[in-house]
Coordinates of N, CA and C in Angstrom, one line a residue:
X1 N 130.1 -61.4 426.6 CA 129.2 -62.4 426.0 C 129.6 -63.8 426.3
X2 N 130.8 -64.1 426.4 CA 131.5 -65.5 427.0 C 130.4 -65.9 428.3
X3 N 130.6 -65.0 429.2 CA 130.2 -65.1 430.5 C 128.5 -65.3 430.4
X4 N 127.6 -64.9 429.5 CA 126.5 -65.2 429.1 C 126.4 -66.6 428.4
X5 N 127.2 -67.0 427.6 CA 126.8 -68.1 426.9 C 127.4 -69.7 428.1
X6 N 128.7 -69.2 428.7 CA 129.2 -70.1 430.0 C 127.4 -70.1 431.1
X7 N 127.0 -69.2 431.4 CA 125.7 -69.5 432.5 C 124.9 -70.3 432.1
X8 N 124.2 -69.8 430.5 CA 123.4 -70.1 429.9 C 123.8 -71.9 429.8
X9 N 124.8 -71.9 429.3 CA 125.4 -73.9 428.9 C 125.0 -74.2 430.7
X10 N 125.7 -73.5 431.8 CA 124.8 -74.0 432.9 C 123.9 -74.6 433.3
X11 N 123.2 -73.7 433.2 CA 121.7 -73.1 433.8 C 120.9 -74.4 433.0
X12 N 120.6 -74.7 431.5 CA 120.1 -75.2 430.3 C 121.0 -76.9 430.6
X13 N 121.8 -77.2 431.0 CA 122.3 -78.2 431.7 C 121.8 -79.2 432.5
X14 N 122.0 -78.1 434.0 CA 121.0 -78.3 435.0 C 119.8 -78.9 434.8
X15 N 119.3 -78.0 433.9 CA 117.5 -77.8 433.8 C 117.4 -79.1 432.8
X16 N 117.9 -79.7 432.2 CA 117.9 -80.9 431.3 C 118.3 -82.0 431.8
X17 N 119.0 -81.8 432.6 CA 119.5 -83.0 433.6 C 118.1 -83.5 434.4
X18 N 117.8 -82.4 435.5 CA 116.8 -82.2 436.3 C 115.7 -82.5 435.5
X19 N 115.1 -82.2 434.5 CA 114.1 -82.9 433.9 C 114.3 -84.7 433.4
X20 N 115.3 -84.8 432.4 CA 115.2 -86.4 432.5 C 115.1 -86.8 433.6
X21 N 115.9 -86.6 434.8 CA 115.8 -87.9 436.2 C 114.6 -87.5 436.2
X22 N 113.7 -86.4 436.6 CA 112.5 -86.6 436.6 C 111.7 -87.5 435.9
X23 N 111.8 -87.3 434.7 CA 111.3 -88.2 433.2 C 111.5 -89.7 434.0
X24 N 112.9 -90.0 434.3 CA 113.4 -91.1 434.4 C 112.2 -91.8 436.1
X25 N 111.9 -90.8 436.6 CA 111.6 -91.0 438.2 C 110.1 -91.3 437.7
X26 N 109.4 -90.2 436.9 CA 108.0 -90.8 436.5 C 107.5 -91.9 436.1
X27 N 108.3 -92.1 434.9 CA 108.5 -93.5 434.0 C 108.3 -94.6 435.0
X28 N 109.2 -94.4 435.7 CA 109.0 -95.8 437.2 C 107.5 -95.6 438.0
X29 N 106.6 -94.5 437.7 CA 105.8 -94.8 438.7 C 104.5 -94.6 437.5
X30 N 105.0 -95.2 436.3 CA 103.9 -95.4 435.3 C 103.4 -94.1 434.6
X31 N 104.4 -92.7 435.1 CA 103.3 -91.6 434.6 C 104.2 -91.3 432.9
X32 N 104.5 -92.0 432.6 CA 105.0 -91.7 431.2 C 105.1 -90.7 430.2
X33 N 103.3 -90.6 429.7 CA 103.0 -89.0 429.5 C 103.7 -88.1 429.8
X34 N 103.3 -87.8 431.1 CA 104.2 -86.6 431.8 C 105.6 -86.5 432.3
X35 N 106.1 -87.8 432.1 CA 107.9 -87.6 431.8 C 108.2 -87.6 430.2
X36 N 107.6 -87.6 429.6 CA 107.9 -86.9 428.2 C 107.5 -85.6 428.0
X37 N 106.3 -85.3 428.4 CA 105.9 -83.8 428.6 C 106.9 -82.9 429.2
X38 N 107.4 -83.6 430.3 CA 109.1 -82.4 431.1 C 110.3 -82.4 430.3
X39 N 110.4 -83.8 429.9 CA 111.3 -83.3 428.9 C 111.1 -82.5 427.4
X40 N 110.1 -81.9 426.5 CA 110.0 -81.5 425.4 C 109.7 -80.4 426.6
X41 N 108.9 -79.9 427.7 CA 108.8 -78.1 427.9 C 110.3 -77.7 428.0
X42 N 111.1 -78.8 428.4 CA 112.4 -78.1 429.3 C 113.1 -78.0 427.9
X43 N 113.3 -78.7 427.0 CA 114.1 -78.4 425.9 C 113.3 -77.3 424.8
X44 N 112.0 -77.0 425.1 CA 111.6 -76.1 424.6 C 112.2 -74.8 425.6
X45 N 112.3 -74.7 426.8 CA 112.7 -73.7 427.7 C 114.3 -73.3 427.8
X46 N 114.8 -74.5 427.5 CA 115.7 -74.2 427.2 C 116.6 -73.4 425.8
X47 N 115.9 -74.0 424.8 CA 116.0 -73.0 423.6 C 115.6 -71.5 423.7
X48 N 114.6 -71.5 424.4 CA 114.1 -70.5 425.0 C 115.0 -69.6 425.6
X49 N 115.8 -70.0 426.7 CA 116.6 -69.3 427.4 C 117.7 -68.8 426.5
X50 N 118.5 -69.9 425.4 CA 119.6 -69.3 424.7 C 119.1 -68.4 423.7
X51 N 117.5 -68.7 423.6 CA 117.7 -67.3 422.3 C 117.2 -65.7 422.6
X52 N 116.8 -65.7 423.7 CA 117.0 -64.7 425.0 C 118.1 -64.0 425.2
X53 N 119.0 -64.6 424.8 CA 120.6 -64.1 425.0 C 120.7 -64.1 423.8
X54 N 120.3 -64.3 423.0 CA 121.0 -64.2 421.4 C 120.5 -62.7 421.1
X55 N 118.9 -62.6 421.4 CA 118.1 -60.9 421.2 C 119.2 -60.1 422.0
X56 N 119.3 -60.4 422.6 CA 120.0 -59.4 423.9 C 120.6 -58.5 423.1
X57 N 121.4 -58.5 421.9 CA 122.5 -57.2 421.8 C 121.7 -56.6 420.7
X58 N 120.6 -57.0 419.9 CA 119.3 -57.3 419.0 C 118.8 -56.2 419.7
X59 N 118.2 -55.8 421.0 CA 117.6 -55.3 421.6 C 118.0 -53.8 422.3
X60 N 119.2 -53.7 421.9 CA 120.6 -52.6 422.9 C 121.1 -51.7 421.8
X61 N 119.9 -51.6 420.5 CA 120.7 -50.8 419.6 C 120.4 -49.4 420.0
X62 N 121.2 -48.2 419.1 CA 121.2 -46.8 419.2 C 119.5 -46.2 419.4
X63 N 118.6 -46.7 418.4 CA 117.4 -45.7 418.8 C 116.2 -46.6 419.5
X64 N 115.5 -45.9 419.6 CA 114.7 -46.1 420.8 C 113.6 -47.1 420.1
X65 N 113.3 -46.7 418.7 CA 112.2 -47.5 418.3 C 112.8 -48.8 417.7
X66 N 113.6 -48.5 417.1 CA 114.5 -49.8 416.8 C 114.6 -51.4 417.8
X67 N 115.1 -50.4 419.1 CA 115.4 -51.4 420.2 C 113.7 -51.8 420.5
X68 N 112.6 -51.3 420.4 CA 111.3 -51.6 421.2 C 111.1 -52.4 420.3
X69 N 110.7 -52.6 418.6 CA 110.7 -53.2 418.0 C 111.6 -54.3 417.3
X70 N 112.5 -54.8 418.1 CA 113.6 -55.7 418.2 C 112.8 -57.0 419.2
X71 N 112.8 -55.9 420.5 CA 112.3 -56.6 421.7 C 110.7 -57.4 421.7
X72 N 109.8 -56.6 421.0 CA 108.4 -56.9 420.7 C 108.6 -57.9 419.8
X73 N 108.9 -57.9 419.0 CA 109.7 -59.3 417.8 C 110.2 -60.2 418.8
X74 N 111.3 -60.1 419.2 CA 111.6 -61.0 420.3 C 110.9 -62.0 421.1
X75 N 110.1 -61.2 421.9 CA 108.9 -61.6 423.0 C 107.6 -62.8 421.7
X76 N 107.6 -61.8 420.7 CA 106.6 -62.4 419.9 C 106.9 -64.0 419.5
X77 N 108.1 -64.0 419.2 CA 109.2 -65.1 418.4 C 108.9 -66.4 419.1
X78 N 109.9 -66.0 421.2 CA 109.9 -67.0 422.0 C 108.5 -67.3 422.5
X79 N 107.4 -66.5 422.3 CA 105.9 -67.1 422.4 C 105.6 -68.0 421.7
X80 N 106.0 -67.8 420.5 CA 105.5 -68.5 419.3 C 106.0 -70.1 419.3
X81 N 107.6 -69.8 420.2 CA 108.4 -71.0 420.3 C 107.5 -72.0 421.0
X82 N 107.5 -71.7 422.2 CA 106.9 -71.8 424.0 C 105.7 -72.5 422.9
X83 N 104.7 -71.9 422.6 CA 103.7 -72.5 422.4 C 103.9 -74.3 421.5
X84 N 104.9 -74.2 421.0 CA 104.9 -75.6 419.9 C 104.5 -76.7 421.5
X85 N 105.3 -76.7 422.1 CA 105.1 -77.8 422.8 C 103.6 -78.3 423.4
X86 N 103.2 -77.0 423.9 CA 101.7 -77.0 424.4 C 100.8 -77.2 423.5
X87 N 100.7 -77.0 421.9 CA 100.0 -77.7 420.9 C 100.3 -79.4 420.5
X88 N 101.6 -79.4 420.6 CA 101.8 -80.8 420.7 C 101.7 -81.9 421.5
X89 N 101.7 -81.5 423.3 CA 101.0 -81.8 423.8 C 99.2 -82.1 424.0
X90 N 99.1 -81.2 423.0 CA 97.4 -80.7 423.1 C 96.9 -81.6 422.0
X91 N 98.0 -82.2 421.2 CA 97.0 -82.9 419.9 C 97.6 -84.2 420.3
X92 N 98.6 -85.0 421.2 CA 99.1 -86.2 421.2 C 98.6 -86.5 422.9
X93 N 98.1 -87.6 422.7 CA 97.6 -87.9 424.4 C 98.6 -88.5 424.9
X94 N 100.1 -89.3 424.1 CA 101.1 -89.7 424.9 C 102.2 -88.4 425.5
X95 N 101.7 -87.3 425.1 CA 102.6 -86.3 425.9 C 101.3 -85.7 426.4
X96 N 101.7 -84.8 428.4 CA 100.7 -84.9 428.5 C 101.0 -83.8 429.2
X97 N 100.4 -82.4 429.2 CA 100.6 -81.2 429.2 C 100.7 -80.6 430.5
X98 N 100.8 -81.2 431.7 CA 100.9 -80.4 433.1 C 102.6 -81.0 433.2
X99 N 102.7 -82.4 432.4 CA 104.4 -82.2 432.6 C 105.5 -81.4 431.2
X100 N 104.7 -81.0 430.2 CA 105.3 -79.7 429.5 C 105.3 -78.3 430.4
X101 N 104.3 -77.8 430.8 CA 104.0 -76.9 431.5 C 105.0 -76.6 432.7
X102 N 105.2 -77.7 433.7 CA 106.2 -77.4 434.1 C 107.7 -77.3 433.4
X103 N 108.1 -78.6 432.5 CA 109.4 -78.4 432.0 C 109.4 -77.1 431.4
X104 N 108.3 -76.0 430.8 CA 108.2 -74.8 430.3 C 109.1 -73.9 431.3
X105 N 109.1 -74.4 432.5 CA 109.2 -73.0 434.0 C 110.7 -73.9 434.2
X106 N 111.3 -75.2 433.9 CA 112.5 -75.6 434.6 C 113.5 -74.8 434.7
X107 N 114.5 -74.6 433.6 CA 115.3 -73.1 433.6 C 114.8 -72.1 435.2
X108 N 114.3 -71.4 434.9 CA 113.6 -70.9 436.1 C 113.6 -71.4 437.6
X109 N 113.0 -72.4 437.5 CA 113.4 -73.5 438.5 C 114.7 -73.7 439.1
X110 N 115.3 -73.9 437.6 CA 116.3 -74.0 438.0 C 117.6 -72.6 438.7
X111 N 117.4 -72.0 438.4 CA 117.8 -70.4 438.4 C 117.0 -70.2 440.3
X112 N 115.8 -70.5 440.4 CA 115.4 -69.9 441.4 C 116.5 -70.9 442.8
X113 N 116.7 -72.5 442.0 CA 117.0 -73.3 443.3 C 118.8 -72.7 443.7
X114 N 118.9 -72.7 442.3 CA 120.4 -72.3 442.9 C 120.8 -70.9 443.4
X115 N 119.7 -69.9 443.4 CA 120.1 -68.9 444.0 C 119.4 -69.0 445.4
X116 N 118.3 -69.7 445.6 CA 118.2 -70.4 447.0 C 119.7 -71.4 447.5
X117 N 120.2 -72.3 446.8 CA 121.4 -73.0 447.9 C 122.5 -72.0 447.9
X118 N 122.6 -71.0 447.5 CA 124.1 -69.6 447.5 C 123.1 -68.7 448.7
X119 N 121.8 -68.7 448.8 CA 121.9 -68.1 449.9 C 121.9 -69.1 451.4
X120 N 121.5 -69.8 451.2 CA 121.7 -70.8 452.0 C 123.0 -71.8 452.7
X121 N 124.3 -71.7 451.6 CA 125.3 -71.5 451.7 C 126.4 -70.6 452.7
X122 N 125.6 -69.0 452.1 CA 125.8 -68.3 452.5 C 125.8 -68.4 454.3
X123 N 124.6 -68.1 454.3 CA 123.9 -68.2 455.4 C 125.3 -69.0 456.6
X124 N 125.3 -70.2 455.8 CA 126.0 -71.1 456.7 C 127.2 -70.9 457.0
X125 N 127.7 -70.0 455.8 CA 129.3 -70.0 456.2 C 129.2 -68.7 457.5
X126 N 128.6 -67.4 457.2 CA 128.4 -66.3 458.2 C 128.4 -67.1 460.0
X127 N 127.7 -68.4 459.9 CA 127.4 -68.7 461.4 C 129.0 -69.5 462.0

């Protein structure tokens, strides 16, 4: 569980980081809206991610229906999460919903880049 909660502080890190300089990079080029928009999906994504790992042992119990209906609660929960920002984007014109939408996928993002530079790494050291 250590080893889950150490990736997760990672991963949720990264992806918060990477969004403010974003935030911070749009801001400079006037898009405002949508550097506030990346940062509220990514802090929504990110809660997202840790409570993902929280279902996890929620989901691993002894019977079968138990565990399906843990997981279907689960899924239902972080939908329910996921969506606040996209309604809040949807009723405030100063957040503005294609930069929530992405901060939604940052985590992800982030997850996909760094297992692109380890293979890429990789790659390099083999030559």
């Amino acid at each position: 569980m250590e080893a889950v909660k150490s990736m997760q502080k990672k991963l949720c890190s990264q992806a918060l980081l990477a969004a403010i300089a974003g935030a911070l990079i749009l801001i400079l080029f006037g898009e405002k809206a949508v550097g506030k928009g990346l940062v509220l999906g990514t802090l929504f994504s990110a809660i997202n991610f840790v409570l993902m790992g929280q279902f996890l042992h929620h989901t691993m119990s002894n019977s079968r229906t138990r565990a399906s209906v843990a997981a279907f609660g689960s899924i239902l929960f972080r939908f329910a999460l996921l969506a606040v920002p996209l309604i809040v984007s949807i009723r405030l014109d100063s957040i503005h919903i294609i930069g929530v939408v992405i901060g939604i996928f940052m985590v992800q993002l982030i997850i996909l880049f760094n297992h692109l530079v380890r293979i890429r790494t990789s790659s390099v050291q083999k030559s």
